[in-house]
PDB file of C-alpha atoms and ligand atoms in Angstrom:
ATOM      1  CA  MET A   1      -9.221  19.190  -0.830  1.00 72.00           C
ATOM      2  CA  GLU A   2     -10.239  18.558  -4.331  1.00 95.00           C
ATOM      3  CA  LEU A   3      -8.439  15.781  -6.200  1.00 98.00           C
ATOM      4  CA  LEU A   4      -6.883  17.881  -8.974  1.00 98.00           C
ATOM      5  CA  LYS A   5      -5.698  20.611  -6.622  1.00 98.00           C
ATOM      6  CA  LYS A   6      -4.164  17.882  -4.393  1.00 98.00           C
ATOM      7  CA  LEU A   7      -2.497  16.220  -7.320  1.00 98.00           C
ATOM      8  CA  THR A   8      -1.140  19.493  -8.531  1.00 98.00           C
ATOM      9  CA  LYS A   9       0.216  20.470  -5.263  1.00 98.00           C
ATOM     10  CA  ASP A  10       1.698  17.078  -4.462  1.00 97.00           C
ATOM     11  CA  ALA A  11       3.418  17.111  -7.890  1.00 98.00           C
ATOM     12  CA  SER A  12       4.828  20.518  -7.539  1.00 97.00           C
ATOM     13  CA  GLY A  13       6.170  19.605  -3.900  1.00 96.00           C
ATOM     14  CA  GLY A  14       7.925  16.493  -5.401  1.00 96.00           C
ATOM     15  CA  LYS A  15       5.429  14.097  -3.567  1.00 97.00           C
ATOM     16  CA  LYS A  16       5.221  10.701  -5.461  1.00 97.00           C
ATOM     17  CA  ARG A  17       1.746   9.014  -5.524  1.00 98.00           C
ATOM     18  CA  PHE A  18       0.554   5.446  -6.126  1.00 98.00           C
ATOM     19  CA  ALA A  19      -2.578   4.574  -8.018  1.00 98.00           C
ATOM     20  CA  VAL A  20      -3.889   1.018  -8.206  1.00 98.00           C
ATOM     21  CA  LEU A  21      -5.907   0.253 -11.356  1.00 97.00           C
ATOM     22  CA  VAL A  22      -9.126  -1.809 -10.730  1.00 96.00           C
ATOM     23  CA  ASP A  23     -10.445  -3.490 -13.833  1.00 93.00           C
ATOM     24  CA  PRO A  24     -14.165  -4.206 -13.239  1.00 92.00           C
ATOM     25  CA  ASP A  25     -14.108  -7.293 -15.448  1.00 91.00           C
ATOM     26  CA  LYS A  26     -11.407  -8.969 -13.364  1.00 91.00           C
ATOM     27  CA  SER A  27     -12.866  -8.179  -9.777  1.00 93.00           C
ATOM     28  CA  THR A  28     -15.264  -9.802  -7.665  1.00 94.00           C
ATOM     29  CA  ALA A  29     -16.946  -8.640  -4.390  1.00 96.00           C
ATOM     30  CA  ALA A  30     -14.373 -10.697  -2.420  1.00 97.00           C
ATOM     31  CA  SER A  31     -11.278  -9.643  -4.293  1.00 96.00           C
ATOM     32  CA  LEU A  32     -12.235  -5.885  -4.040  1.00 97.00           C
ATOM     33  CA  LYS A  33     -12.883  -6.252  -0.198  1.00 97.00           C
ATOM     34  CA  LYS A  34      -9.358  -7.897   0.096  1.00 96.00           C
ATOM     35  CA  LEU A  35      -7.822  -5.301  -2.220  1.00 97.00           C
ATOM     36  CA  ALA A  36      -9.309  -2.401  -0.396  1.00 97.00           C
ATOM     37  CA  GLY A  37      -8.023  -3.734   2.866  1.00 97.00           C
ATOM     38  CA  ILE A  38      -4.423  -4.371   1.693  1.00 97.00           C
ATOM     39  CA  ALA A  39      -4.344  -0.906  -0.210  1.00 98.00           C
ATOM     40  CA  GLY A  40      -5.611   0.942   2.876  1.00 97.00           C
ATOM     41  CA  GLN A  41      -2.973  -0.528   5.139  1.00 97.00           C
ATOM     42  CA  ALA A  42      -0.159   0.144   2.572  1.00 97.00           C
ATOM     43  CA  GLY A  43      -1.281   3.785   2.032  1.00 96.00           C
ATOM     44  CA  VAL A  44      -2.147   3.600  -1.599  1.00 98.00           C
ATOM     45  CA  ASP A  45      -3.276   7.060  -2.707  1.00 98.00           C
ATOM     46  CA  TYR A  46      -5.878   6.302  -5.401  1.00 98.00           C
ATOM     47  CA  PHE A  47      -7.927   3.722  -7.122  1.00 98.00           C
ATOM     48  CA  PHE A  48      -8.247   4.175 -10.867  1.00 98.00           C
ATOM     49  CA  PHE A  49     -11.289   2.184 -12.011  1.00 96.00           C
ATOM     50  CA  GLY A  50     -11.998   1.108 -15.535  1.00 94.00           C
ATOM     51  CA  GLY A  51     -10.900  -1.295 -18.359  1.00 83.00           C
ATOM     52  CA  SER A  52     -11.129  -1.580 -22.141  1.00 74.00           C
ATOM     53  CA  LEU A  53     -14.229  -3.440 -21.966  1.00 71.00           C
ATOM     54  CA  LEU A  54     -17.285  -3.843 -19.679  1.00 65.00           C
ATOM     55  CA  MET A  55     -18.380  -7.450 -19.985  1.00 66.00           C
ATOM     56  CA  ARG A  56     -19.296  -8.634 -16.507  1.00 68.00           C
ATOM     57  CA  GLY A  57     -18.282  -5.834 -13.953  1.00 65.00           C
ATOM     58  CA  LYS A  58     -20.989  -4.044 -12.130  1.00 85.00           C
ATOM     59  CA  GLY A  59     -19.330  -0.745 -11.829  1.00 92.00           C
ATOM     60  CA  ASP A  60     -21.576   0.907  -9.269  1.00 94.00           C
ATOM     61  CA  ALA A  61     -21.726  -1.937  -6.857  1.00 96.00           C
ATOM     62  CA  GLN A  62     -17.975  -2.494  -7.192  1.00 96.00           C
ATOM     63  CA  ILE A  63     -17.173   1.115  -6.494  1.00 97.00           C
ATOM     64  CA  ARG A  64     -19.403   0.944  -3.440  1.00 97.00           C
ATOM     65  CA  ILE A  65     -17.435  -1.866  -2.046  1.00 98.00           C
ATOM     66  CA  LEU A  66     -14.176  -0.012  -2.467  1.00 98.00           C
ATOM     67  CA  ARG A  67     -15.573   3.066  -0.793  1.00 98.00           C
ATOM     68  CA  ASP A  68     -17.065   0.989   2.116  1.00 98.00           C
ATOM     69  CA  HIS A  69     -13.895  -0.803   2.837  1.00 98.00           C
ATOM     70  CA  SER A  70     -11.367   2.076   2.398  1.00 98.00           C
ATOM     71  CA  ASP A  71     -10.875   5.850   2.425  1.00 98.00           C
ATOM     72  CA  ILE A  72      -8.919   5.807  -0.788  1.00 98.00           C
ATOM     73  CA  PRO A  73     -10.514   8.141  -3.456  1.00 98.00           C
ATOM     74  CA  VAL A  74     -11.944   6.152  -6.554  1.00 98.00           C
ATOM     75  CA  ILE A  75     -11.064   7.846  -9.829  1.00 98.00           C
ATOM     76  CA  LEU A  76     -12.748   6.747 -12.922  1.00 97.00           C
ATOM     77  CA  PHE A  77     -10.377   5.827 -15.869  1.00 96.00           C
ATOM     78  CA  PRO A  78     -13.069   4.934 -18.609  1.00 91.00           C
ATOM     79  CA  GLY A  79     -12.476   2.804 -21.377  1.00 84.00           C
ATOM     80  CA  SER A  80     -15.830   4.090 -22.867  1.00 74.00           C
ATOM     81  CA  ASN A  81     -18.631   6.309 -21.946  1.00 70.00           C
ATOM     82  CA  LEU A  82     -20.447   3.300 -20.708  1.00 71.00           C
ATOM     83  CA  GLN A  83     -18.038   3.483 -17.673  1.00 83.00           C
ATOM     84  CA  VAL A  84     -19.385   6.823 -16.158  1.00 90.00           C
ATOM     85  CA  PHE A  85     -20.380   5.616 -12.687  1.00 93.00           C
ATOM     86  CA  PRO A  86     -21.561   8.571 -10.604  1.00 94.00           C
ATOM     87  CA  ASN A  87     -20.651   7.229  -7.353  1.00 96.00           C
ATOM     88  CA  ALA A  88     -16.875   7.478  -7.784  1.00 97.00           C
ATOM     89  CA  HIS A  89     -15.196  10.613  -6.576  1.00 98.00           C
ATOM     90  CA  GLY A  90     -13.773  11.884  -9.817  1.00 98.00           C
ATOM     91  CA  ILE A  91     -13.124  10.963 -13.481  1.00 97.00           C
ATOM     92  CA  LEU A  92     -10.091  11.227 -15.592  1.00 97.00           C
ATOM     93  CA  LEU A  93     -11.722  12.919 -18.592  1.00 97.00           C
ATOM     94  CA  LEU A  94      -9.262  11.529 -21.210  1.00 96.00           C
ATOM     95  CA  SER A  95      -8.505  13.058 -24.602  1.00 97.00           C
ATOM     96  CA  LEU A  96      -6.270  10.476 -26.421  1.00 96.00           C
ATOM     97  CA  ILE A  97      -3.816  13.110 -27.695  1.00 98.00           C
ATOM     98  CA  SER A  98      -1.289  10.608 -29.003  1.00 97.00           C
ATOM     99  CA  GLY A  99      -3.867   9.463 -31.404  1.00 97.00           C
ATOM    100  CA  ARG A 100      -5.709  11.029 -34.577  1.00 97.00           C
ATOM    101  CA  ASN A 101      -9.205   9.473 -33.846  1.00 96.00           C
ATOM    102  CA  PRO A 102     -11.612  12.477 -33.450  1.00 97.00           C
ATOM    103  CA  ASP A 103     -14.011  10.361 -31.429  1.00 95.00           C
ATOM    104  CA  MET A 104     -11.378   9.766 -28.733  1.00 95.00           C
ATOM    105  CA  LEU A 105     -10.288  13.406 -28.970  1.00 96.00           C
ATOM    106  CA  ILE A 106     -13.576  15.142 -28.587  1.00 96.00           C
ATOM    107  CA  GLY A 107     -16.423  13.053 -29.801  1.00 95.00           C
ATOM    108  CA  LYS A 108     -17.078  10.724 -26.683  1.00 94.00           C
ATOM    109  CA  HIS A 109     -16.844  13.650 -24.524  1.00 95.00           C
ATOM    110  CA  VAL A 110     -19.607  15.538 -26.598  1.00 95.00           C
ATOM    111  CA  GLU A 111     -21.791  12.432 -26.001  1.00 94.00           C
ATOM    112  CA  SER A 112     -21.106  12.426 -22.294  1.00 93.00           C
ATOM    113  CA  ALA A 113     -20.915  15.889 -21.572  1.00 96.00           C
ATOM    114  CA  ALA A 114     -24.635  16.517 -20.167  1.00 96.00           C
ATOM    115  CA  LEU A 115     -24.256  13.152 -18.078  1.00 94.00           C
ATOM    116  CA  LEU A 116     -20.915  14.438 -16.521  1.00 95.00           C
ATOM    117  CA  LYS A 117     -22.157  17.942 -15.883  1.00 96.00           C
ATOM    118  CA  ALA A 118     -25.356  16.549 -13.986  1.00 96.00           C
ATOM    119  CA  SER A 119     -23.083  14.325 -11.863  1.00 96.00           C
ATOM    120  CA  LYS A 120     -21.072  15.116  -8.800  1.00 96.00           C
ATOM    121  CA  LEU A 121     -17.858  13.747 -10.318  1.00 97.00           C
ATOM    122  CA  GLU A 122     -14.889  15.856 -10.188  1.00 98.00           C
ATOM    123  CA  ILE A 123     -13.723  16.334 -13.830  1.00 97.00           C
ATOM    124  CA  MET A 124     -10.060  16.011 -14.403  1.00 98.00           C
ATOM    125  CA  PRO A 125      -9.175  16.917 -17.794  1.00 98.00           C
ATOM    126  CA  THR A 126      -6.339  14.604 -18.934  1.00 98.00           C
ATOM    127  CA  GLY A 127      -4.141  14.327 -21.863  1.00 98.00           C
ATOM    128  CA  TYR A 128      -3.741  10.607 -22.492  1.00 97.00           C
ATOM    129  CA  MET A 129      -0.754   9.287 -24.426  1.00 98.00           C
ATOM    130  CA  LEU A 130      -0.302   5.885 -25.570  1.00 97.00           C
ATOM    131  CA  ILE A 131       3.362   4.662 -26.026  1.00 98.00           C
ATOM    132  CA  GLU A 132       4.362   1.635 -28.001  1.00 97.00           C
ATOM    133  CA  SER A 133       5.384  -1.134 -25.805  1.00 96.00           C
ATOM    134  CA  GLY A 134       6.422  -4.136 -27.866  1.00 92.00           C
ATOM    135  CA  ARG A 135       3.103  -5.529 -29.039  1.00 90.00           C
ATOM    136  CA  PRO A 136      -0.389  -4.206 -29.699  1.00 90.00           C
ATOM    137  CA  THR A 137      -2.514  -3.404 -26.611  1.00 89.00           C
ATOM    138  CA  SER A 138      -6.193  -3.271 -25.947  1.00 87.00           C
ATOM    139  CA  VAL A 139      -6.310   0.329 -25.996  1.00 88.00           C
ATOM    140  CA  SER A 140      -4.536   0.784 -29.294  1.00 88.00           C
ATOM    141  CA  TYR A 141      -6.816  -1.868 -30.884  1.00 90.00           C
ATOM    142  CA  ILE A 142     -10.082  -0.485 -29.398  1.00 90.00           C
ATOM    143  CA  SER A 143      -9.223   3.142 -30.176  1.00 91.00           C
ATOM    144  CA  THR A 144      -7.893   2.411 -33.637  1.00 92.00           C
ATOM    145  CA  THR A 145      -4.823   4.637 -32.963  1.00 94.00           C
ATOM    146  CA  HIS A 146      -1.138   4.315 -33.211  1.00 95.00           C
ATOM    147  CA  PRO A 147       1.001   4.730 -30.040  1.00 97.00           C
ATOM    148  CA  ILE A 148       3.964   6.922 -30.067  1.00 98.00           C
ATOM    149  CA  PRO A 149       7.145   5.055 -30.986  1.00 98.00           C
ATOM    150  CA  SER A 150       9.039   4.388 -27.883  1.00 98.00           C
ATOM    151  CA  ASP A 151      12.294   5.635 -29.417  1.00 98.00           C
ATOM    152  CA  LYS A 152      10.666   8.989 -30.354  1.00 98.00           C
ATOM    153  CA  PRO A 153      10.856  11.108 -27.103  1.00 98.00           C
ATOM    154  CA  ASP A 154      10.519  14.397 -29.045  1.00 98.00           C
ATOM    155  CA  ILE A 155       7.056  13.399 -30.432  1.00 98.00           C
ATOM    156  CA  ALA A 156       6.004  12.544 -26.842  1.00 98.00           C
ATOM    157  CA  VAL A 157       7.296  15.908 -25.584  1.00 99.00           C
ATOM    158  CA  CYS A 158       5.508  18.025 -28.110  1.00 98.00           C
ATOM    159  CA  THR A 159       2.364  16.070 -27.734  1.00 98.00           C
ATOM    160  CA  ALA A 160       2.541  16.609 -24.072  1.00 98.00           C
ATOM    161  CA  MET A 161       3.181  20.322 -24.316  1.00 98.00           C
ATOM    162  CA  ALA A 162       0.402  20.697 -26.809  1.00 98.00           C
ATOM    163  CA  GLY A 163      -2.001  18.990 -24.403  1.00 98.00           C
ATOM    164  CA  GLU A 164      -1.024  21.311 -21.575  1.00 98.00           C
ATOM    165  CA  MET A 165      -1.182  24.273 -23.838  1.00 98.00           C
ATOM    166  CA  LEU A 166      -4.651  23.197 -24.661  1.00 98.00           C
ATOM    167  CA  GLY A 167      -5.516  23.516 -21.081  1.00 98.00           C
ATOM    168  CA  LEU A 168      -5.310  19.772 -20.088  1.00 98.00           C
ATOM    169  CA  ARG A 169      -4.545  19.432 -16.386  1.00 98.00           C
ATOM    170  CA  LEU A 170      -2.893  16.077 -16.297  1.00 98.00           C
ATOM    171  CA  ILE A 171      -0.742  14.114 -18.580  1.00 98.00           C
ATOM    172  CA  TYR A 172      -0.985  10.389 -18.529  1.00 98.00           C
ATOM    173  CA  MET A 173       1.655   8.319 -20.436  1.00 98.00           C
ATOM    174  CA  ASP A 174       0.495   4.757 -20.786  1.00 97.00           C
ATOM    175  CA  ALA A 175       2.298   1.769 -22.274  1.00 97.00           C
ATOM    176  CA  GLY A 176      -1.065  -0.018 -22.132  1.00 94.00           C
ATOM    177  CA  SER A 177      -2.328  -2.583 -19.590  1.00 91.00           C
ATOM    178  CA  GLY A 178      -0.110  -5.585 -19.398  1.00 91.00           C
ATOM    179  CA  ALA A 179       2.529  -3.988 -21.684  1.00 94.00           C
ATOM    180  CA  LEU A 180       5.596  -5.912 -22.386  1.00 95.00           C
ATOM    181  CA  ASN A 181       7.820  -2.872 -21.707  1.00 97.00           C
ATOM    182  CA  PRO A 182       6.957   0.117 -19.597  1.00 98.00           C
ATOM    183  CA  VAL A 183       7.332   3.620 -20.697  1.00 98.00           C
ATOM    184  CA  PRO A 184      11.106   4.388 -21.547  1.00 98.00           C
ATOM    185  CA  ALA A 185      12.725   6.313 -18.612  1.00 98.00           C
ATOM    186  CA  GLY A 186      14.354   8.707 -20.983  1.00 98.00           C
ATOM    187  CA  MET A 187      10.952   9.621 -22.453  1.00 98.00           C
ATOM    188  CA  ILE A 188       9.433  10.236 -19.060  1.00 98.00           C
ATOM    189  CA  LYS A 189      12.337  12.505 -18.234  1.00 98.00           C
ATOM    190  CA  GLN A 190      12.010  14.536 -21.361  1.00 98.00           C
ATOM    191  CA  VAL A 191       8.302  14.890 -20.852  1.00 98.00           C
ATOM    192  CA  LYS A 192       8.579  15.787 -17.240  1.00 98.00           C
ATOM    193  CA  ILE A 193      11.056  18.710 -17.772  1.00 98.00           C
ATOM    194  CA  ASN A 194       8.963  20.106 -20.519  1.00 98.00           C
ATOM    195  CA  ILE A 195       5.555  20.409 -18.841  1.00 98.00           C
ATOM    196  CA  SER A 196       4.324  21.570 -15.256  1.00 98.00           C
ATOM    197  CA  ALA A 197       1.162  19.374 -15.207  1.00 98.00           C
ATOM    198  CA  PRO A 198       1.352  16.342 -12.894  1.00 98.00           C
ATOM    199  CA  LEU A 199       2.668  13.425 -14.877  1.00 98.00           C
ATOM    200  CA  ILE A 200       0.891   9.930 -14.413  1.00 98.00           C
ATOM    201  CA  VAL A 201       2.747   6.854 -15.822  1.00 98.00           C
ATOM    202  CA  GLY A 202       1.592   3.494 -16.139  1.00 98.00           C
ATOM    203  CA  GLY A 203       1.404   0.289 -18.130  1.00 97.00           C
ATOM    204  CA  GLY A 204       3.932  -2.680 -17.670  1.00 97.00           C
ATOM    205  CA  ILE A 205       5.083  -1.659 -14.331  1.00 98.00           C
ATOM    206  CA  THR A 206       5.439  -5.131 -12.607  1.00 97.00           C
ATOM    207  CA  SER A 207       8.156  -4.742  -9.928  1.00 97.00           C
ATOM    208  CA  PRO A 208       9.506  -2.332  -7.363  1.00 97.00           C
ATOM    209  CA  GLU A 209      12.524  -1.784  -9.589  1.00 97.00           C
ATOM    210  CA  LYS A 210      10.376  -0.676 -12.590  1.00 98.00           C
ATOM    211  CA  ALA A 211       8.309   1.558 -10.234  1.00 98.00           C
ATOM    212  CA  ARG A 212      11.534   3.101  -9.014  1.00 98.00           C
ATOM    213  CA  THR A 213      12.778   3.703 -12.561  1.00 98.00           C
ATOM    214  CA  ALA A 214       9.528   5.517 -13.521  1.00 98.00           C
ATOM    215  CA  LEU A 215       9.659   7.631 -10.286  1.00 98.00           C
ATOM    216  CA  LYS A 216      13.297   8.603 -10.739  1.00 97.00           C
ATOM    217  CA  ALA A 217      12.636   9.568 -14.310  1.00 98.00           C
ATOM    218  CA  GLY A 218       9.993  12.036 -13.220  1.00 98.00           C
ATOM    219  CA  ALA A 219       6.626  10.274 -12.910  1.00 98.00           C
ATOM    220  CA  ASP A 220       4.491  11.912 -10.201  1.00 98.00           C
ATOM    221  CA  VAL A 221       1.864   9.240  -9.958  1.00 98.00           C
ATOM    222  CA  ILE A 222       2.550   5.588 -11.033  1.00 98.00           C
ATOM    223  CA  VAL A 223      -0.364   3.225 -12.031  1.00 98.00           C
ATOM    224  CA  ILE A 224      -0.245  -0.349 -11.415  1.00 98.00           C
ATOM    225  CA  GLY A 225      -3.029  -2.989 -12.518  1.00 97.00           C
ATOM    226  CA  ASN A 226      -1.985  -6.347 -13.775  1.00 95.00           C
ATOM    227  CA  ALA A 227       0.958  -7.216 -11.535  1.00 97.00           C
ATOM    228  CA  ILE A 228      -1.132  -6.345  -8.514  1.00 97.00           C
ATOM    229  CA  GLU A 229      -4.158  -8.553  -9.683  1.00 94.00           C
ATOM    230  CA  LYS A 230      -1.598 -11.407  -9.883  1.00 94.00           C
ATOM    231  CA  ASN A 231       0.138 -10.581  -6.587  1.00 94.00           C
ATOM    232  CA  PRO A 232      -1.806  -8.132  -4.254  1.00 91.00           C
ATOM    233  CA  LYS A 233       1.218  -8.144  -1.912  1.00 89.00           C
ATOM    234  CA  LEU A 234       3.122  -6.288  -4.348  1.00 96.00           C
ATOM    235  CA  ILE A 235       1.226  -3.093  -3.126  1.00 98.00           C
ATOM    236  CA  HIS A 236       3.331  -3.203  -0.011  1.00 97.00           C
ATOM    237  CA  GLU A 237       6.483  -3.320  -1.992  1.00 97.00           C
ATOM    238  CA  ILE A 238       5.550  -0.452  -4.270  1.00 97.00           C
ATOM    239  CA  SER A 239       4.321   1.619  -1.364  1.00 97.00           C
ATOM    240  CA  GLU A 240       7.896   1.171   0.208  1.00 96.00           C
ATOM    241  CA  GLU A 241       9.429   2.223  -3.101  1.00 94.00           C
ATOM    242  CA  ILE A 242       7.323   5.441  -3.024  1.00 93.00           C
ATOM    243  CA  ALA A 243       8.350   6.202   0.488  1.00 92.00           C
ATOM    244  CA  LYS A 244      12.123   5.595  -0.399  1.00 89.00           C
ATOM    245  CA  SER A 245      11.805   8.009  -3.303  1.00 85.00           C
ATOM    246  CA  GLU A 246      10.178  10.579  -0.830  1.00 75.00           C
ATOM    247  CA  LYS A 247      13.329  10.144   1.370  1.00 73.00           C
ATOM    248  CA  ARG A 248      15.795  10.369  -1.654  1.00 71.00           C
ATOM    249  CA  LYS A 249      14.044  13.647  -2.436  1.00 69.00           C
ATOM    250  CA  ALA A 250      14.257  14.842   0.972  1.00 65.00           C
ATOM    251  CA  LYS A 251      17.914  14.338   1.231  1.00 63.00           C
TER     252      LYS A 251
HETATM  253  C1  1GP B 301      -3.033   0.539 -17.948  1.00 52.85           C
HETATM  254  O1  1GP B 301      -1.620   2.145 -16.797  1.00 52.85           O
HETATM  255  C2  1GP B 301      -2.461   1.091 -16.702  1.00 52.85           C
HETATM  256  O2  1GP B 301      -3.851   1.558 -18.480  1.00 52.85           O
HETATM  257  C3  1GP B 301      -1.834  -0.138 -15.877  1.00 52.85           C
HETATM  258  O3  1GP B 301      -1.122  -1.024 -16.491  1.00 52.85           O
HETATM  259  O4  1GP B 301      -2.150  -3.194 -16.038  1.00 52.85           O
HETATM  260  O5  1GP B 301       0.170  -2.964 -16.978  1.00 52.85           O
HETATM  261  O6  1GP B 301      -0.181  -2.272 -14.679  1.00 52.85           O
HETATM  262  P1  1GP B 301      -0.767  -2.528 -16.051  1.00 52.85           P
END
């Protein structure tokens, strides 16, 4: 099934999903093989692939390793248009709707449009919202945008609603990689009840407890990068958390 269709069907059926963020600059062939093995065993649903910079990572080769060593779909989560690797399964085509930088709202998309159209990547139009998380993050610095203040859920709700009304098919609330504080539960809850698009939440989720909080608040997909780089075994604990939240839902 197409990725977007499946994400939408799962979210509307209350099925929670788990994405592991792979930063090409922090990965080696050996770390990717190991990660693919653990993630495959634990039932991870997606690899999101991308980072703010591309300094050392060899994207195509790294994606090939992930695909050769697991059946988990690889979805690009590009930090720039240098990160369009055609051997992934799909791409989150991010419009940074929390910011007012025209380049991030539409400019980069125009530059990449012909390349994307010619690729076989499944295009997943995504409203990307940065949420303030206690300190400046790489994304806010690189994108030169202000995140939405964490105590202003109404701004987050209206931003997500506007993104959905513009036709974006996924909403991604991100505290930023390595965030001190994850997206507040109250804000996730408010956004979730005001949109019907699947809601992806990431940034600063470092423990099963934080994952549970985001899932209970209404995240359909949780994304974890840093904490898993530090401790790949956390993948199993988070997968168990996803399974528990499914059971809670079934009761
Ligand atoms: C960042 O949402 C992702 O864009 C994941 O963040 O690395 O903090 O888990 P972490």
